[in-house]
Amino acid sequence: MTAHLIYAAAGLALVVLGAWSFLVHAPLLRKLVALNVMGAGVFHLLISVGYRGLDAPPDPVPHALVLTGIVVAVSATALAVAFGQRLEGSAGEQDRD
Amino acid sequence: MSALLLALDGLLSISVVALAWATVTRREPRQAVILFIAFGLLLALVWARLRAPDVALAEAAIGAGLGGALMLAAARRALIQRDAAPSPAPPEEAGR
Amino acid sequence: MKRREAAITALVLVLSVVLAWAFWNAFSGPTGDRLAELTATRVPESGVTNPVTAVLLNFRAYDTLLELAVLLAAILGIWAVGKASPGFLPAGAVLRALVGLIVPLLIIAGGYMLWVGGHAPGGAFQAGALLGAAGVTLRLAGYPAAGLPPEALLRVTIGLGVLIFTLCGVALMALGYGFLTYPLDLAKWLILVIETAATLSIGATLAAAYLGGRADPTDSGDGVTR
């Protein structure tokens, strides 16, 4: 029971940390990293919900959700990187900070 | 046994959150991405402890590995673009 | 600290309290039947013994199909945005020599992951990630196309996962089962076929996404200039 709470608290902390950094920091790449940290927090929360102690098998449904979520997060990251590249290319010499 | 496990849980959680803090507060994008990769790998370790080996494998390979590689390449391009004015001599990065 | 930053920090702190409260309510409230028991009793009917693969490819197959479609949409978006970026340095001699060792190893490990996913941790996503990693390694070692096939074949490979998945579903419908409702004696082989197609297209998609656009055939792969 306590292990759940410790890990869930860590997941919540990751979500909040990611959201804060996403809102506060201006550079696009830092926003992207922050978004990924936030996503990792959500995954961590789901995994900690799926954990049911050392002697019971864990719940496979959240695991499957997280598995698809990881792949979707990476494809979104790739798309965001491509967009960012295009943005910087077209912005030319404008300041990017 | 249980107290030891609880200490491990606490230690893992604290290090994950501390690494995330270091990741999001780092100013240099490239260093932030490298810290993010370390964060992803530690998270995979935590998920292995939470009896989710499938997800841990996927996170280590896809989340930390490929996502990190993608963002590292983006950080590098940003770096090249920033010091594009004189003859660029960007740091060696091919061997990671 | 600027005022805007302080305001955002305060708002995020409020959000964290709300989230913690919501989680605590969900966590300490009365729990009905959990899906875990239901899944555990039905895993023998899924054709595989690894519960995560059973959920992914059988009980929630729809979810996985749509997830592959998301991957396809992402790569289409990346291709629409621009050409592959040439910004890579020539690789060192050690990496170039190691590639001959690492890439076959990654491909073999991918095949193993795919097969082992039926009864142990592993499966299409992990196997596809290993193939994608092989592509990234090749790109870093100076191969401009990252070992991907020419574009016509690449398009087929990337669409293969969604295509085979949908075809299986429609064929099952035509045979009188529901969409993606596998009959027990065929389930294992259907899952294996779908997973193989998904692995190939996930690997190709991730490697192509790392290139960051359509590969430019005139690019030598070692150019640093933009």
Tab-separated table of C-alpha atoms in Angstrom:
chain	number	residue	atom	x	y	z
A	1	MET	CA	0.000	0.000	0.000
A	2	THR	CA	2.765	2.438	0.897
A	3	ALA	CA	4.775	1.481	-2.183
A	4	HIS	CA	1.781	2.472	-4.325
A	5	LEU	CA	1.587	5.837	-2.660
A	6	ILE	CA	5.316	6.531	-2.949
A	7	TYR	CA	5.373	5.740	-6.648
A	8	ALA	CA	2.101	7.513	-7.370
A	9	ALA	CA	3.444	10.611	-5.610
A	10	ALA	CA	6.554	10.429	-7.781
A	11	GLY	CA	4.341	10.172	-10.878
A	12	LEU	CA	2.338	13.198	-9.812
A	13	ALA	CA	5.555	15.112	-9.137
A	14	LEU	CA	6.778	14.285	-12.642
A	15	VAL	CA	3.523	15.466	-14.231
A	16	VAL	CA	3.594	18.735	-12.300
A	17	LEU	CA	7.290	19.276	-12.974
A	18	GLY	CA	6.776	18.713	-16.697
A	19	ALA	CA	3.748	21.016	-16.842
A	20	TRP	CA	5.638	23.755	-14.978
A	21	SER	CA	8.681	23.534	-17.197
A	22	PHE	CA	6.520	23.444	-20.326
A	23	LEU	CA	4.831	26.675	-19.329
A	24	VAL	CA	7.827	28.555	-17.950
A	25	HIS	CA	10.629	27.856	-20.437
A	26	ALA	CA	10.497	29.413	-23.881
A	27	PRO	CA	12.883	27.385	-26.122
A	28	LEU	CA	11.015	24.797	-28.182
A	29	LEU	CA	13.342	21.927	-27.423
A	30	ARG	CA	13.043	22.514	-23.694
A	31	LYS	CA	9.264	22.515	-24.075
A	32	LEU	CA	9.529	19.200	-25.885
A	33	VAL	CA	11.681	17.668	-23.147
A	34	ALA	CA	9.219	18.985	-20.554
A	35	LEU	CA	6.302	17.465	-22.427
A	36	ASN	CA	8.105	14.125	-22.483
A	37	VAL	CA	8.761	14.310	-18.737
A	38	MET	CA	5.063	15.023	-18.226
A	39	GLY	CA	4.132	12.012	-20.346
A	40	ALA	CA	6.568	9.850	-18.406
A	41	GLY	CA	4.817	10.978	-15.229
A	42	VAL	CA	1.449	9.833	-16.572
A	43	PHE	CA	2.946	6.479	-17.566
A	44	HIS	CA	4.546	6.140	-14.157
A	45	LEU	CA	1.216	6.817	-12.460
A	46	LEU	CA	-0.490	4.146	-14.588
A	47	ILE	CA	2.247	1.613	-13.853
A	48	SER	CA	2.024	2.291	-10.136
A	49	VAL	CA	-1.735	1.730	-10.313
A	50	GLY	CA	-1.163	-1.561	-12.119
A	51	TYR	CA	1.276	-2.793	-9.462
A	52	ARG	CA	-0.441	-5.048	-6.948
A	53	GLY	CA	2.290	-6.080	-4.580
A	54	LEU	CA	5.052	-8.651	-4.746
A	55	ASP	CA	2.863	-11.751	-4.514
A	56	ALA	CA	0.002	-10.816	-6.871
A	57	PRO	CA	0.510	-10.615	-10.640
A	58	PRO	CA	0.324	-6.992	-11.851
A	59	ASP	CA	-2.624	-5.686	-13.836
A	60	PRO	CA	-1.757	-6.065	-17.539
A	61	VAL	CA	-4.325	-3.548	-18.812
A	62	PRO	CA	-2.518	-0.363	-17.706
A	63	HIS	CA	0.713	-1.937	-18.943
A	64	ALA	CA	-0.757	-2.329	-22.412
A	65	LEU	CA	-2.063	1.234	-22.280
A	66	VAL	CA	1.382	2.548	-21.346
A	67	LEU	CA	3.031	0.469	-24.060
A	68	THR	CA	0.890	2.055	-26.763
A	69	GLY	CA	1.297	5.408	-25.040
A	70	ILE	CA	5.093	5.263	-25.240
A	71	VAL	CA	5.010	4.628	-28.978
A	72	VAL	CA	2.492	7.415	-29.535
A	73	ALA	CA	4.592	9.793	-27.407
A	74	VAL	CA	7.690	9.080	-29.472
A	75	SER	CA	5.883	9.533	-32.772
A	76	ALA	CA	4.484	12.834	-31.492
A	77	THR	CA	8.012	13.834	-30.462
A	78	ALA	CA	9.318	13.016	-33.930
A	79	LEU	CA	6.559	15.077	-35.517
A	80	ALA	CA	7.269	17.965	-33.143
A	81	VAL	CA	10.984	17.829	-33.975
A	82	ALA	CA	10.177	17.960	-37.698
A	83	PHE	CA	7.849	20.917	-37.125
A	84	GLY	CA	10.467	22.674	-35.017
A	85	GLN	CA	13.085	22.169	-37.691
A	86	ARG	CA	10.790	23.626	-40.301
A	87	LEU	CA	9.925	26.545	-38.016
A	88	GLU	CA	13.565	27.408	-37.359
A	89	GLY	CA	14.350	27.048	-41.039
A	90	SER	CA	11.632	29.483	-42.052
A	91	ALA	CA	12.199	31.860	-39.139
A	92	GLY	CA	15.722	32.391	-40.449
A	93	GLU	CA	17.690	34.804	-38.384
A	94	GLN	CA	14.958	35.821	-35.951
A	95	ASP	CA	15.860	35.346	-32.324
A	96	ARG	CA	14.906	31.976	-30.995
A	97	ASP	CA	15.028	32.551	-27.310
B	1	MET	CA	12.935	-7.184	4.259
B	2	SER	CA	9.910	-4.939	3.929
B	3	ALA	CA	11.745	-1.955	5.428
B	4	LEU	CA	14.622	-2.539	3.025
B	5	LEU	CA	12.218	-2.643	0.097
B	6	LEU	CA	10.556	0.536	1.298
B	7	ALA	CA	13.939	2.237	1.487
B	8	LEU	CA	14.629	1.108	-2.081
B	9	ASP	CA	11.257	2.465	-3.212
B	10	GLY	CA	11.945	5.799	-1.599
B	11	LEU	CA	15.443	5.984	-3.009
B	12	LEU	CA	14.271	5.145	-6.536
B	13	SER	CA	11.416	7.650	-6.399
B	14	ILE	CA	13.619	10.423	-5.070
B	15	SER	CA	16.271	9.821	-7.715
B	16	VAL	CA	13.672	9.738	-10.511
B	17	VAL	CA	12.140	13.031	-9.407
B	18	ALA	CA	15.562	14.626	-8.818
B	19	LEU	CA	16.728	13.561	-12.269
B	20	ALA	CA	13.533	14.983	-13.794
B	21	TRP	CA	14.175	18.239	-11.938
B	22	ALA	CA	17.723	18.365	-13.295
B	23	THR	CA	16.362	17.621	-16.777
B	24	VAL	CA	13.773	20.387	-16.889
B	25	THR	CA	15.922	23.062	-15.245
B	26	ARG	CA	19.015	22.570	-17.420
B	27	ARG	CA	19.427	25.561	-19.740
B	28	GLU	CA	21.570	23.919	-22.402
B	29	PRO	CA	19.159	21.876	-24.607
B	30	ARG	CA	21.731	19.211	-25.400
B	31	GLN	CA	22.562	18.573	-21.767
B	32	ALA	CA	18.845	18.560	-20.966
B	33	VAL	CA	18.273	15.852	-23.585
B	34	ILE	CA	21.156	13.746	-22.270
B	35	LEU	CA	19.709	14.035	-18.760
B	36	PHE	CA	16.325	13.067	-20.192
B	37	ILE	CA	17.829	9.870	-21.589
B	38	ALA	CA	19.310	9.062	-18.163
B	39	PHE	CA	15.904	9.806	-16.627
B	40	GLY	CA	14.176	7.440	-19.066
B	41	LEU	CA	16.605	4.641	-18.309
B	42	LEU	CA	16.156	5.062	-14.548
B	43	LEU	CA	12.405	5.068	-15.070
B	44	ALA	CA	12.730	1.783	-16.958
B	45	LEU	CA	14.562	0.382	-13.927
B	46	VAL	CA	11.753	1.531	-11.640
B	47	TRP	CA	9.157	-0.109	-13.879
B	48	ALA	CA	11.119	-3.340	-13.824
B	49	ARG	CA	10.856	-3.144	-10.012
B	50	LEU	CA	7.091	-2.534	-10.350
B	51	ARG	CA	6.811	-5.854	-12.243
B	52	ALA	CA	6.225	-4.286	-15.644
B	53	PRO	CA	9.139	-5.730	-17.650
B	54	ASP	CA	7.338	-5.320	-20.996
B	55	VAL	CA	6.897	-1.619	-20.449
B	56	ALA	CA	10.398	-1.235	-19.030
B	57	LEU	CA	11.842	-2.754	-22.214
B	58	ALA	CA	9.756	-0.459	-24.388
B	59	GLU	CA	10.649	2.626	-22.375
B	60	ALA	CA	14.376	1.875	-22.448
B	61	ALA	CA	14.350	1.223	-26.204
B	62	ILE	CA	11.706	3.647	-27.484
B	63	GLY	CA	11.192	6.356	-24.880
B	64	ALA	CA	14.765	6.917	-23.752
B	65	GLY	CA	16.609	5.491	-26.763
B	66	LEU	CA	14.784	6.632	-29.870
B	67	GLY	CA	13.117	9.677	-28.332
B	68	GLY	CA	16.457	10.763	-26.899
B	69	ALA	CA	18.227	10.211	-30.216
B	70	LEU	CA	15.569	12.276	-31.999
B	71	MET	CA	15.871	15.182	-29.588
B	72	LEU	CA	19.676	14.988	-29.522
B	73	ALA	CA	19.715	15.363	-33.299
B	74	ALA	CA	17.360	18.331	-32.973
B	75	ALA	CA	19.552	19.904	-30.264
B	76	ARG	CA	22.577	19.454	-32.484
B	77	ARG	CA	20.866	21.113	-35.439
B	78	ALA	CA	19.896	24.047	-33.234
B	79	LEU	CA	23.524	24.297	-32.089
B	80	ILE	CA	24.799	24.308	-35.681
B	81	GLN	CA	22.279	26.949	-36.634
B	82	ARG	CA	23.237	29.149	-33.719
B	83	ASP	CA	26.973	29.261	-34.512
B	84	ALA	CA	26.430	29.158	-38.252
B	85	ALA	CA	27.986	32.554	-38.859
B	86	PRO	CA	31.756	31.788	-38.854
B	87	SER	CA	33.135	28.512	-40.207
B	88	PRO	CA	31.271	26.031	-37.995
B	89	ALA	CA	33.322	23.641	-35.929
B	90	PRO	CA	30.622	21.779	-33.988
B	91	PRO	CA	31.678	19.305	-31.330
B	92	GLU	CA	32.074	15.674	-32.245
B	93	GLU	CA	28.894	13.745	-31.643
B	94	ALA	CA	28.832	10.840	-34.035
B	95	GLY	CA	30.123	8.338	-31.539
B	96	ARG	CA	27.316	8.191	-29.028
C	1	MET	CA	11.800	35.585	-10.548
C	2	LYS	CA	9.542	37.401	-12.951
C	3	ARG	CA	5.904	37.937	-12.064
C	4	ARG	CA	4.613	35.809	-14.932
C	5	GLU	CA	6.787	32.930	-13.862
C	6	ALA	CA	5.629	33.254	-10.262
C	7	ALA	CA	1.996	33.218	-11.371
C	8	ILE	CA	2.558	30.085	-13.466
C	9	THR	CA	4.321	28.400	-10.568
C	10	ALA	CA	1.426	29.182	-8.251
C	11	LEU	CA	-1.105	27.862	-10.772
C	12	VAL	CA	0.869	24.668	-11.257
C	13	LEU	CA	1.031	24.173	-7.481
C	14	VAL	CA	-2.770	24.482	-7.341
C	15	LEU	CA	-2.978	21.942	-10.161
C	16	SER	CA	-0.749	19.557	-8.243
C	17	VAL	CA	-2.991	19.774	-5.171
C	18	VAL	CA	-6.074	19.094	-7.311
C	19	LEU	CA	-4.373	16.133	-8.996
C	20	ALA	CA	-3.231	14.691	-5.668
C	21	TRP	CA	-6.742	15.046	-4.262
C	22	ALA	CA	-8.267	13.376	-7.331
C	23	PHE	CA	-5.803	10.519	-7.162
C	24	TRP	CA	-6.334	10.015	-3.457
C	25	ASN	CA	-10.099	9.897	-3.984
C	26	ALA	CA	-9.773	7.350	-6.751
C	27	PHE	CA	-7.249	5.338	-4.778
C	28	SER	CA	-8.962	5.179	-1.402
C	29	GLY	CA	-12.525	4.918	-2.682
C	30	PRO	CA	-14.367	1.603	-2.931
C	31	THR	CA	-12.908	-0.606	-5.654
C	32	GLY	CA	-15.259	-2.745	-7.668
C	33	ASP	CA	-14.105	-5.694	-9.760
C	34	ARG	CA	-10.716	-4.963	-11.227
C	35	LEU	CA	-9.866	-5.762	-14.799
C	36	ALA	CA	-6.816	-7.691	-13.645
C	37	GLU	CA	-8.823	-10.710	-12.436
C	38	LEU	CA	-10.997	-10.696	-15.531
C	39	THR	CA	-7.935	-10.577	-17.758
C	40	ALA	CA	-6.205	-13.325	-15.807
C	41	THR	CA	-9.157	-15.694	-16.273
C	42	ARG	CA	-9.444	-14.964	-19.988
C	43	VAL	CA	-5.765	-15.095	-20.980
C	44	PRO	CA	-5.940	-18.836	-21.868
C	45	GLU	CA	-8.565	-17.935	-24.515
C	46	SER	CA	-6.299	-15.400	-26.206
C	47	GLY	CA	-3.835	-17.693	-27.962
C	48	VAL	CA	-0.816	-16.323	-26.088
C	49	THR	CA	0.296	-16.693	-22.485
C	50	ASN	CA	1.890	-13.283	-21.910
C	51	PRO	CA	-0.984	-11.240	-20.462
C	52	VAL	CA	0.321	-7.924	-21.832
C	53	THR	CA	0.463	-9.298	-25.373
C	54	ALA	CA	-2.982	-10.819	-24.864
C	55	VAL	CA	-4.383	-7.414	-23.914
C	56	LEU	CA	-2.537	-5.589	-26.689
C	57	LEU	CA	-3.222	-7.885	-29.604
C	58	ASN	CA	-6.441	-9.588	-28.592
C	59	PHE	CA	-8.606	-7.937	-25.917
C	60	ARG	CA	-7.739	-4.391	-26.941
C	61	ALA	CA	-6.687	-5.057	-30.518
C	62	TYR	CA	-8.737	-2.104	-31.718
C	63	ASP	CA	-6.624	0.173	-29.554
C	64	THR	CA	-3.395	-1.189	-31.018
C	65	LEU	CA	-4.701	-0.885	-34.567
C	66	LEU	CA	-5.534	2.763	-34.019
C	67	GLU	CA	-2.168	3.291	-32.378
C	68	LEU	CA	-0.461	1.979	-35.512
C	69	ALA	CA	-2.631	4.405	-37.459
C	70	VAL	CA	-1.356	7.231	-35.239
C	71	LEU	CA	2.199	6.183	-36.059
C	72	LEU	CA	1.317	6.219	-39.762
C	73	ALA	CA	-0.236	9.672	-39.456
C	74	ALA	CA	2.867	10.966	-37.658
C	75	ILE	CA	5.235	9.762	-40.382
C	76	LEU	CA	2.958	11.215	-43.061
C	77	GLY	CA	3.126	14.529	-41.242
C	78	ILE	CA	6.925	14.353	-41.018
C	79	TRP	CA	7.179	13.582	-44.729
C	80	ALA	CA	4.841	16.429	-45.552
C	81	VAL	CA	6.903	18.958	-43.608
C	82	GLY	CA	10.173	18.639	-45.440
C	83	LYS	CA	13.248	16.794	-46.585
C	84	ALA	CA	15.595	14.760	-44.425
C	85	SER	CA	18.110	16.925	-42.623
C	86	PRO	CA	21.718	16.427	-43.709
C	87	GLY	CA	23.187	17.655	-40.425
C	88	PHE	CA	25.390	14.736	-39.466
C	89	LEU	CA	29.123	14.470	-39.084
C	90	PRO	CA	31.067	11.671	-40.766
C	91	ALA	CA	31.261	8.748	-38.382
C	92	GLY	CA	34.438	7.689	-36.630
C	93	ALA	CA	36.259	4.564	-37.781
C	94	VAL	CA	35.277	2.616	-34.667
C	95	LEU	CA	31.565	3.210	-35.144
C	96	ARG	CA	31.769	2.330	-38.820
C	97	ALA	CA	33.444	-0.974	-37.960
C	98	LEU	CA	31.084	-1.698	-35.065
C	99	VAL	CA	28.014	-1.214	-37.258
C	100	GLY	CA	28.771	-4.474	-39.043
C	101	LEU	CA	28.516	-6.185	-35.670
C	102	ILE	CA	25.727	-4.244	-33.986
C	103	VAL	CA	23.142	-4.063	-36.753
C	104	PRO	CA	22.855	-7.826	-37.403
C	105	LEU	CA	22.742	-8.348	-33.641
C	106	LEU	CA	19.903	-5.833	-33.329
C	107	ILE	CA	17.965	-7.525	-36.122
C	108	ILE	CA	18.383	-10.968	-34.552
C	109	ALA	CA	17.388	-9.579	-31.150
C	110	GLY	CA	14.344	-8.010	-32.807
C	111	GLY	CA	13.280	-11.349	-34.251
C	112	TYR	CA	13.766	-12.979	-30.852
C	113	MET	CA	11.740	-10.252	-29.133
C	114	LEU	CA	8.931	-10.753	-31.622
C	115	TRP	CA	8.780	-14.493	-31.065
C	116	VAL	CA	9.231	-14.409	-27.299
C	117	GLY	CA	6.405	-11.866	-26.918
C	118	GLY	CA	3.854	-14.677	-26.957
C	119	HIS	CA	4.895	-16.076	-23.589
C	120	ALA	CA	7.355	-13.663	-21.947
C	121	PRO	CA	8.093	-9.924	-21.874
C	122	GLY	CA	8.589	-8.732	-25.429
C	123	GLY	CA	6.453	-8.268	-28.495
C	124	ALA	CA	5.935	-6.165	-31.582
C	125	PHE	CA	6.733	-2.780	-30.044
C	126	GLN	CA	10.012	-3.814	-28.469
C	127	ALA	CA	11.029	-5.713	-31.621
C	128	GLY	CA	10.095	-2.741	-33.799
C	129	ALA	CA	12.084	-0.459	-31.508
C	130	LEU	CA	15.165	-2.644	-31.993
C	131	LEU	CA	14.766	-2.482	-35.777
C	132	GLY	CA	14.347	1.282	-35.521
C	133	ALA	CA	17.488	1.441	-33.383
C	134	ALA	CA	19.338	-0.479	-36.109
C	135	GLY	CA	18.217	2.209	-38.564
C	136	VAL	CA	19.383	5.006	-36.242
C	137	THR	CA	22.772	3.307	-35.814
C	138	LEU	CA	23.150	3.013	-39.593
C	139	ARG	CA	22.251	6.678	-40.038
C	140	LEU	CA	24.789	7.742	-37.428
C	141	ALA	CA	27.433	5.645	-39.153
C	142	GLY	CA	26.927	7.627	-42.346
C	143	TYR	CA	24.393	5.645	-44.356
C	144	PRO	CA	22.058	8.363	-45.690
C	145	ALA	CA	19.017	6.097	-46.085
C	146	ALA	CA	19.539	4.406	-42.678
C	147	GLY	CA	19.254	0.993	-44.310
C	148	LEU	CA	15.649	1.658	-45.345
C	149	PRO	CA	14.418	0.308	-48.694
C	150	PRO	CA	13.765	2.637	-51.661
C	151	GLU	CA	10.755	4.862	-51.268
C	152	ALA	CA	8.144	2.779	-53.082
C	153	LEU	CA	8.949	-0.253	-50.943
C	154	LEU	CA	9.322	1.902	-47.840
C	155	ARG	CA	5.784	3.185	-48.226
C	156	VAL	CA	4.464	-0.367	-48.403
C	157	THR	CA	6.520	-1.382	-45.347
C	158	ILE	CA	5.283	1.550	-43.313
C	159	GLY	CA	1.663	0.882	-44.218
C	160	LEU	CA	1.997	-2.861	-43.732
C	161	GLY	CA	1.029	-2.901	-40.044
C	162	VAL	CA	-2.274	-1.101	-40.489
C	163	LEU	CA	-2.968	-2.965	-43.738
C	164	ILE	CA	-2.456	-6.500	-42.405
C	165	PHE	CA	-4.224	-5.668	-39.142
C	166	THR	CA	-7.286	-4.329	-40.980
C	167	LEU	CA	-7.264	-7.177	-43.505
C	168	CYS	CA	-7.240	-9.732	-40.678
C	169	GLY	CA	-10.122	-7.939	-39.018
C	170	VAL	CA	-12.178	-7.725	-42.200
C	171	ALA	CA	-11.423	-11.352	-43.145
C	172	LEU	CA	-12.605	-12.457	-39.701
C	173	MET	CA	-15.776	-10.458	-40.221
C	174	ALA	CA	-16.324	-12.131	-43.599
C	175	LEU	CA	-15.901	-15.527	-41.916
C	176	GLY	CA	-18.638	-14.675	-39.460
C	177	TYR	CA	-16.626	-13.654	-36.399
C	178	GLY	CA	-16.607	-10.092	-35.152
C	179	PHE	CA	-14.047	-7.509	-36.276
C	180	LEU	CA	-10.719	-8.688	-34.760
C	181	THR	CA	-12.413	-11.453	-32.769
C	182	TYR	CA	-10.036	-14.345	-33.216
C	183	PRO	CA	-11.237	-17.973	-33.149
C	184	LEU	CA	-9.231	-19.825	-30.510
C	185	ASP	CA	-7.424	-22.287	-32.780
C	186	LEU	CA	-6.276	-19.534	-35.146
C	187	ALA	CA	-5.565	-16.862	-32.532
C	188	LYS	CA	-1.894	-17.600	-32.016
C	189	TRP	CA	-1.057	-17.514	-35.712
C	190	LEU	CA	-3.160	-14.469	-36.444
C	191	ILE	CA	-1.445	-12.629	-33.605
C	192	LEU	CA	1.956	-13.707	-34.904
C	193	VAL	CA	1.148	-12.529	-38.451
C	194	ILE	CA	-0.175	-9.187	-37.219
C	195	GLU	CA	2.763	-8.733	-34.879
C	196	THR	CA	5.275	-9.475	-37.634
C	197	ALA	CA	3.694	-6.892	-39.917
C	198	ALA	CA	3.482	-4.408	-37.044
C	199	THR	CA	7.145	-4.976	-36.140
C	200	LEU	CA	8.295	-4.288	-39.693
C	201	SER	CA	6.237	-1.149	-40.019
C	202	ILE	CA	7.085	0.156	-36.525
C	203	GLY	CA	10.796	-0.345	-37.188
C	204	ALA	CA	10.623	1.327	-40.600
C	205	THR	CA	8.490	4.175	-39.257
C	206	LEU	CA	10.788	4.921	-36.327
C	207	ALA	CA	13.902	4.865	-38.528
C	208	ALA	CA	12.181	7.074	-41.124
C	209	ALA	CA	11.046	9.439	-38.366
C	210	TYR	CA	14.640	9.712	-37.196
C	211	LEU	CA	15.670	10.792	-40.692
C	212	GLY	CA	13.202	13.622	-40.207
C	213	GLY	CA	11.757	13.746	-43.695
C	214	ARG	CA	11.997	12.099	-47.045
C	215	ALA	CA	15.492	10.855	-47.782
C	216	ASP	CA	17.130	13.031	-50.410
C	217	PRO	CA	18.634	10.693	-53.051
C	218	THR	CA	21.284	13.256	-54.013
C	219	ASP	CA	22.579	13.536	-50.450
C	220	SER	CA	25.886	11.824	-49.781
C	221	GLY	CA	25.007	11.514	-46.106
C	222	ASP	CA	28.158	13.106	-44.755
C	223	GLY	CA	27.324	16.756	-45.351
C	224	VAL	CA	27.406	19.056	-42.338
C	225	THR	CA	26.274	22.199	-44.116
C	226	ARG	CA	22.633	23.053	-44.525
